[in-house]
Coordinates of C-alpha atoms in Angstrom, one line a residue:
X432 CA 10.3 3.8 -15.6
X433 CA 8.5 0.4 -15.9
X434 CA 10.5 -2.2 -14.9
X435 CA 8.9 -5.9 -16.6
X436 CA 7.7 -8.0 -13.4
X437 CA 9.7 -7.2 -10.8
X438 CA 7.7 -9.2 -8.7
X439 CA 9.3 -12.6 -10.6
X440 CA 12.8 -12.0 -10.9
X441 CA 14.2 -15.3 -8.4
X442 CA 17.8 -14.9 -10.2
X443 CA 20.8 -13.5 -7.9
X444 CA 22.9 -12.3 -10.4
X445 CA 26.1 -12.7 -9.8
X446 CA 28.8 -10.1 -8.9
X447 CA 32.1 -9.5 -11.3
X448 CA 35.8 -9.7 -9.4
X449 CA 36.6 -6.7 -9.6
X450 CA 33.5 -4.8 -9.0
X451 CA 33.3 -3.5 -5.7
X452 CA 30.8 -3.8 -2.5
X453 CA 28.1 -2.0 -2.4
X454 CA 27.7 -0.4 0.8
X455 CA 24.1 -0.8 2.6
X456 CA 22.9 -0.3 6.2
X457 CA 19.1 -2.1 6.7
X458 CA 17.2 0.6 8.9
X459 CA 15.3 -2.2 10.1
X460 CA 13.2 -3.1 13.3
X461 CA 15.4 -5.7 15.9
X462 CA 18.7 -5.3 16.0
X463 CA 18.6 -9.1 13.9
X464 CA 17.7 -7.5 10.5
X465 CA 14.7 -9.1 8.9
X466 CA 14.7 -13.0 7.9
X467 CA 15.4 -12.3 4.9
X468 CA 18.7 -10.0 5.0
X469 CA 21.1 -13.0 5.0
X470 CA 20.0 -13.1 0.8
X471 CA 22.5 -9.6 0.7
X472 CA 25.0 -9.9 2.4
X473 CA 26.8 -11.8 -1.6
X474 CA 26.5 -8.6 -3.0
X475 CA 28.1 -6.2 -0.6
X476 CA 29.3 -5.1 2.9
X477 CA 25.5 -4.8 5.6
X478 CA 25.2 -3.4 8.3
X479 CA 22.0 -2.8 10.5
X480 CA 20.0 -0.7 12.5
X481 CA 17.5 -0.7 14.8
X482 CA 17.7 2.5 16.3
X483 CA 19.1 6.6 15.7
X484 CA 22.3 5.9 17.2
X485 CA 23.0 2.8 15.4
X486 CA 21.6 4.4 12.3
X487 CA 23.7 7.6 12.8
X488 CA 26.6 5.9 13.6
X489 CA 26.3 3.3 10.2
X490 CA 25.2 6.5 7.9
X491 CA 28.4 8.6 6.9
X492 CA 29.7 4.6 5.4
X493 CA 27.1 3.8 3.7
X494 CA 26.1 3.9 0.2
X495 CA 22.7 2.7 -0.5
X496 CA 20.0 2.6 2.3
X497 CA 17.5 -0.7 2.4
X498 CA 14.0 0.4 4.3
X499 CA 11.7 -1.7 6.4
X500 CA 11.5 -0.1 9.0
X501 CA 8.0 2.8 8.4
X502 CA 7.8 3.2 12.5
X503 CA 10.2 5.4 13.6
X504 CA 11.7 9.2 13.6
X505 CA 15.1 7.7 13.3
X506 CA 16.0 8.1 10.1
X507 CA 15.1 11.7 9.7
X508 CA 17.0 12.1 13.7
X509 CA 20.1 10.3 12.1
X510 CA 19.6 12.3 8.2
X511 CA 22.9 14.8 8.6
X512 CA 24.6 12.4 9.2
X513 CA 24.1 10.7 4.8
X514 CA 27.0 12.3 4.1
X515 CA 27.5 9.0 1.2
X516 CA 24.3 8.3 0.2
X517 CA 23.2 7.7 -3.3
X518 CA 19.6 5.7 -2.8
X519 CA 17.2 5.2 0.1
X520 CA 14.7 2.2 -1.5
X521 CA 11.5 1.8 0.8
X522 CA 10.4 -2.1 1.2
X523 CA 6.9 -0.9 0.4
X524 CA 4.7 0.4 -2.3
X525 CA 4.1 3.3 0.7
X526 CA 6.9 5.7 1.5
X527 CA 4.6 8.4 3.3
X528 CA 6.7 8.1 6.2
X529 CA 9.8 8.7 4.6
X530 CA 8.7 11.8 2.7
X531 CA 10.0 14.5 5.5
X532 CA 11.4 18.3 3.9
X533 CA 15.3 17.3 3.5
X534 CA 15.6 13.9 1.8
X535 CA 12.7 15.8 0.0
X536 CA 15.3 18.0 -1.1
X537 CA 17.9 16.0 -2.3
X538 CA 18.9 15.3 -4.9
X539 CA 18.8 11.2 -3.5
X540 CA 16.3 9.1 -5.6
X541 CA 13.9 7.2 -3.7
X542 CA 12.8 3.7 -4.9
X543 CA 9.2 1.6 -3.8
X544 CA 8.5 -1.5 -3.7
X545 CA 5.3 -1.0 -6.8
X546 CA 4.7 -3.9 -8.5
X547 CA 5.0 -7.0 -5.5
X548 CA 1.2 -6.7 -3.3
X549 CA -0.7 -5.2 -5.9
X550 CA -2.2 -8.7 -7.7
X551 CA -2.6 -9.4 -3.8
X552 CA -4.6 -6.6 -2.3
X553 CA -6.8 -5.9 -5.1
X554 CA -7.5 -10.4 -4.8
X555 CA -8.5 -8.7 -0.6
X556 CA -10.6 -6.1 -2.7
X557 CA -12.5 -8.8 -4.6
X558 CA -12.8 -10.1 -2.2
X559 CA -14.7 -8.5 0.4
X560 CA -16.5 -7.3 -2.5
X561 CA -17.9 -11.3 -2.6
X562 CA -18.0 -11.4 1.3
X563 CA -20.4 -8.2 0.8
X564 CA -22.8 -9.2 -1.4
X565 CA -22.9 -13.0 -0.7
X566 CA -23.6 -11.8 2.9
X567 CA -20.4 -14.1 4.3
X568 CA -20.3 -12.3 7.6
X569 CA -23.5 -13.3 8.9
X570 CA -23.7 -16.6 7.2
X571 CA -21.1 -17.7 9.9
X572 CA -22.6 -16.0 12.8
X573 CA -26.3 -17.7 11.8
X574 CA -23.4 -21.3 11.1
X575 CA -21.9 -20.4 14.8
X576 CA -25.7 -21.0 16.4
X577 CA -26.7 -23.0 14.4
X578 CA -29.4 -21.3 12.8
X579 CA -30.8 -22.2 8.8
X580 CA -32.1 -18.7 7.9
X581 CA -32.4 -18.6 4.1
X582 CA -32.5 -14.9 1.4
X583 CA -31.6 -14.2 -0.4
X584 CA -28.1 -11.7 -1.5
X585 CA -26.4 -9.6 -4.4
X586 CA -24.7 -10.1 -7.9
X587 CA -22.2 -8.3 -8.0
X588 CA -22.3 -9.0 -12.1
X589 CA -22.7 -4.8 -13.5
X590 CA -22.1 -3.2 -10.1
X591 CA -20.3 -0.1 -10.8
X592 CA -17.3 0.8 -8.3
X593 CA -14.7 3.1 -8.1
X594 CA -11.1 3.0 -7.5
X595 CA -9.9 6.0 -5.4
X596 CA -6.1 6.3 -6.7
X597 CA -5.6 4.9 -10.1
X598 CA -2.1 3.2 -10.3
X599 CA -1.2 0.1 -10.3
X600 CA -2.6 -1.1 -7.3
X601 CA -5.6 0.5 -8.6
X602 CA -5.9 -1.4 -11.6
X603 CA -4.9 -5.0 -9.9
X604 CA -7.9 -4.3 -8.7
X605 CA -9.7 -3.0 -11.2
X606 CA -8.5 -5.8 -13.9
X607 CA -9.9 -8.4 -10.9
X608 CA -12.8 -6.4 -10.8
X609 CA -14.3 -6.6 -14.7
X610 CA -13.0 -9.8 -14.5
X611 CA -16.3 -11.0 -13.2
X612 CA -18.2 -7.4 -14.6
X613 CA -18.2 -4.9 -13.2
X614 CA -17.8 -1.4 -13.9
X615 CA -15.2 -0.1 -13.0
X616 CA -13.6 3.9 -13.3
X617 CA -11.2 4.7 -11.3
X618 CA -9.9 8.3 -9.8
X619 CA -6.5 10.0 -10.0
X620 CA -4.0 13.6 -9.6
X621 CA -5.5 14.8 -13.5
X622 CA -8.3 12.9 -15.5
X623 CA -7.1 10.3 -18.3
X624 CA -8.0 8.9 -21.6
X625 CA -10.7 5.0 -20.8
X626 CA -8.4 1.9 -21.4
X627 CA -9.4 -1.3 -21.3
X628 CA -9.7 -1.9 -17.0
X629 CA -11.3 1.7 -16.2
X630 CA -14.5 3.2 -18.9
X631 CA -13.4 6.3 -17.3
X632 CA -10.3 8.2 -14.9
X633 CA -11.7 11.0 -13.8
X634 CA -10.1 14.0 -12.0
X635 CA -9.7 13.6 -7.5
X636 CA -10.8 17.4 -8.1
X637 CA -13.9 16.1 -9.9
X638 CA -14.4 12.5 -6.9
X639 CA -18.2 14.4 -5.4
X640 CA -19.7 14.0 -9.1
X641 CA -19.2 10.6 -9.0
X642 CA -19.5 9.6 -5.8
X643 CA -22.9 8.7 -6.1
X644 CA -22.5 6.8 -7.9
X645 CA -20.6 3.5 -6.6
X646 CA -22.2 0.7 -5.5
X647 CA -18.1 -0.1 -3.9
X648 CA -15.5 2.9 -2.7
X649 CA -12.2 1.3 -3.1
X650 CA -9.0 3.4 -1.8
X651 CA -6.5 2.7 -3.2
X652 CA -4.3 5.7 -3.5
X653 CA -1.0 6.8 -1.7
X654 CA -0.8 9.4 1.4
X655 CA 0.1 12.3 0.6
X656 CA -1.5 16.3 1.2
X657 CA -3.8 16.0 -0.9
X658 CA -5.4 13.0 0.3
X659 CA -4.9 12.9 3.8
X660 CA -8.0 13.4 5.5
X661 CA -9.7 13.0 1.7
X662 CA -12.9 11.3 2.6
X663 CA -14.7 13.0 5.5
X664 CA -18.1 13.3 6.2
X665 CA -18.9 15.3 3.3
X666 CA -17.7 12.7 1.4
X667 CA -19.8 9.7 2.9
X668 CA -22.5 12.4 3.1
X669 CA -22.0 11.7 -1.3
X670 CA -22.1 7.7 -1.0
X671 CA -25.1 6.1 -1.6
X672 CA -26.4 4.6 1.2
X673 CA -26.4 1.8 -0.5
X674 CA -22.9 1.5 -0.7
X675 CA -19.6 0.1 0.3
X676 CA -16.3 1.0 1.4
X677 CA -13.1 0.0 1.1
X678 CA -9.6 1.5 2.8
X679 CA -6.2 -0.6 1.6
X680 CA -4.6 2.5 1.4
X681 CA -4.3 4.4 4.0
X682 CA -5.7 5.3 7.7
X683 CA -5.0 8.9 7.5
X684 CA -6.6 9.0 4.6
X685 CA -9.8 8.6 6.3
X686 CA -11.3 10.4 9.4
X687 CA -12.1 8.2 11.3
X688 CA -14.7 9.6 13.7
X689 CA -16.3 10.3 10.5
X690 CA -16.6 7.0 8.8
X691 CA -18.0 6.0 12.8
X692 CA -21.3 7.9 12.3
X693 CA -21.8 7.6 8.3
X694 CA -22.0 4.1 9.7
X695 CA -24.5 4.1 13.0
X696 CA -26.6 7.4 10.5
X697 CA -26.4 4.0 7.5
X698 CA -25.4 6.9 5.8
X699 CA -22.2 3.9 4.0
X700 CA -23.8 0.2 3.9
X701 CA -20.6 -1.0 5.0
X702 CA -17.1 -0.7 5.4
X703 CA -14.2 -3.2 4.9
X704 CA -10.8 -1.5 6.4
X705 CA -7.2 -3.4 6.3
X706 CA -6.0 -0.1 7.4
X707 CA -6.5 2.5 10.0
X708 CA -5.3 6.2 11.4
X709 CA -4.6 4.6 14.6
X710 CA -2.8 1.2 14.1
X711 CA -3.0 -1.1 16.0
X712 CA -6.7 -0.6 16.8
X713 CA -7.3 0.4 19.7
X714 CA -9.8 -3.1 21.7
X715 CA -12.7 -0.9 23.1
X716 CA -13.0 1.3 19.2
X717 CA -16.9 1.4 17.8
X718 CA -15.1 0.1 14.9
X719 CA -14.9 -3.7 16.6
X720 CA -18.2 -3.7 17.2
X721 CA -20.2 -3.3 14.2
X722 CA -21.7 -6.2 12.2
X723 CA -21.3 -3.9 8.6
X724 CA -17.3 -3.5 9.2
X725 CA -14.8 -6.1 7.8
X726 CA -11.8 -6.1 9.7
X727 CA -7.9 -7.1 9.2
X728 CA -4.7 -5.7 10.2
X729 CA -3.0 -3.8 7.7
X730 CA -1.9 -7.4 5.5
X731 CA -4.0 -7.2 2.8
X732 CA -1.2 -7.5 0.7
X733 CA 1.0 -9.5 2.7
X734 CA 1.2 -13.2 1.4
X735 CA 3.5 -16.1 2.2
X736 CA 6.8 -15.6 0.8
X737 CA 6.1 -11.7 0.6
X738 CA 10.0 -11.6 2.1
X739 CA 12.5 -12.6 -0.6
X740 CA 9.4 -11.0 -3.3
X741 CA 11.1 -8.1 -1.1
X742 CA 14.6 -8.7 -1.3
X743 CA 14.1 -10.1 -4.4
X744 CA 12.8 -7.4 -5.8
X745 CA 15.8 -4.7 -4.4
X746 CA 18.3 -6.2 -5.9
X747 CA 17.0 -6.3 -9.3
X748 CA 17.3 -3.2 -8.8
X749 CA 20.5 -3.6 -6.5
X750 CA 22.0 -4.6 -9.9
X751 CA 20.4 -2.2 -12.4
X752 CA 22.4 0.8 -9.8
X753 CA 25.7 -1.0 -10.2
X754 CA 25.8 -1.3 -13.8
X755 CA 25.6 2.7 -13.9
X756 CA 21.2 2.3 -15.7
X757 CA 18.3 4.0 -14.2
X758 CA 16.8 2.6 -11.7
X759 CA 13.0 1.3 -11.8
X760 CA 10.3 2.4 -8.8
X761 CA 12.4 5.9 -8.5
X762 CA 9.1 8.2 -6.5
X763 CA 8.6 11.1 -7.4
X764 CA 9.1 12.9 -4.0
X765 CA 7.5 16.0 -4.5
X766 CA 3.8 14.0 -5.5
X767 CA 5.1 11.0 -2.9
X768 CA 4.6 7.7 -5.0
X769 CA 6.3 5.7 -8.3
X770 CA 5.3 6.7 -12.0
X771 CA 2.3 4.8 -11.8
X772 CA 1.1 4.5 -8.4
X773 CA -1.8 7.0 -8.1

């Protein structure tokens, strides 16, 4: 179900005096919980879990589980203790690390943070495209060397962007790219009609047909069984030699060794990477030293104030839950994303 701009909602909703306080467990990577947890205490009884024992202790009395730590196996291990759980919310757009069999097979709804990070991820992608086109990395290097090196650079106007993952993030990427005169096509699970952003949206099964036409290939898909290792040696070989590859989706969507080979062998012209199969990326990994690669530490969507925005969104959904209304951003546990998310 869609929801009107939950990321911009900053109202602390009033709770009726006779309304029972929900019991919420926050799964965090620290015993103290996330910095914004204090805002939840006015609305609910809060417990923090940071490992399997503390989660197993908290879950039996919990109505809601708010997951802020996604690099843990504690939830799957402690899941049998979740006897009264009625809702799981993931404070991220991706939910792949939550999708273990017992949760998938349960009737407990899962929601995510779709919509919070879309604009900032799109800005990151457009910034990477402009950095490639204007040879910004070389400009910085020449500045550090105090060298005056004039050259002609590319225009992005009229260039073709293929967005692999035409959901809410992909759509915002497409909107910004179109605003600077680029032609944007999308790849989704199923083909659909063109719209005001995408000149066409093709089915994922047809991606190989469209890779050779793209100047920029942007991965904005969730990690699912269908997208794991989606981009491998064969797909990089299908891309144009002048094309750049940008991944802001999930690291395991790409076979990293195949990407390195494609860059070394000049099968593609460059890559901008915010996510990796192994995070943090080891210091001795060859990607670090490549002058045609832009990298960041899984931060494309993280803007100043994002933690508060996540809590705003969760509280908005909590109000709907307390009123018995349908939750927004409900994830299809079968497909691994909320409607509009791929």
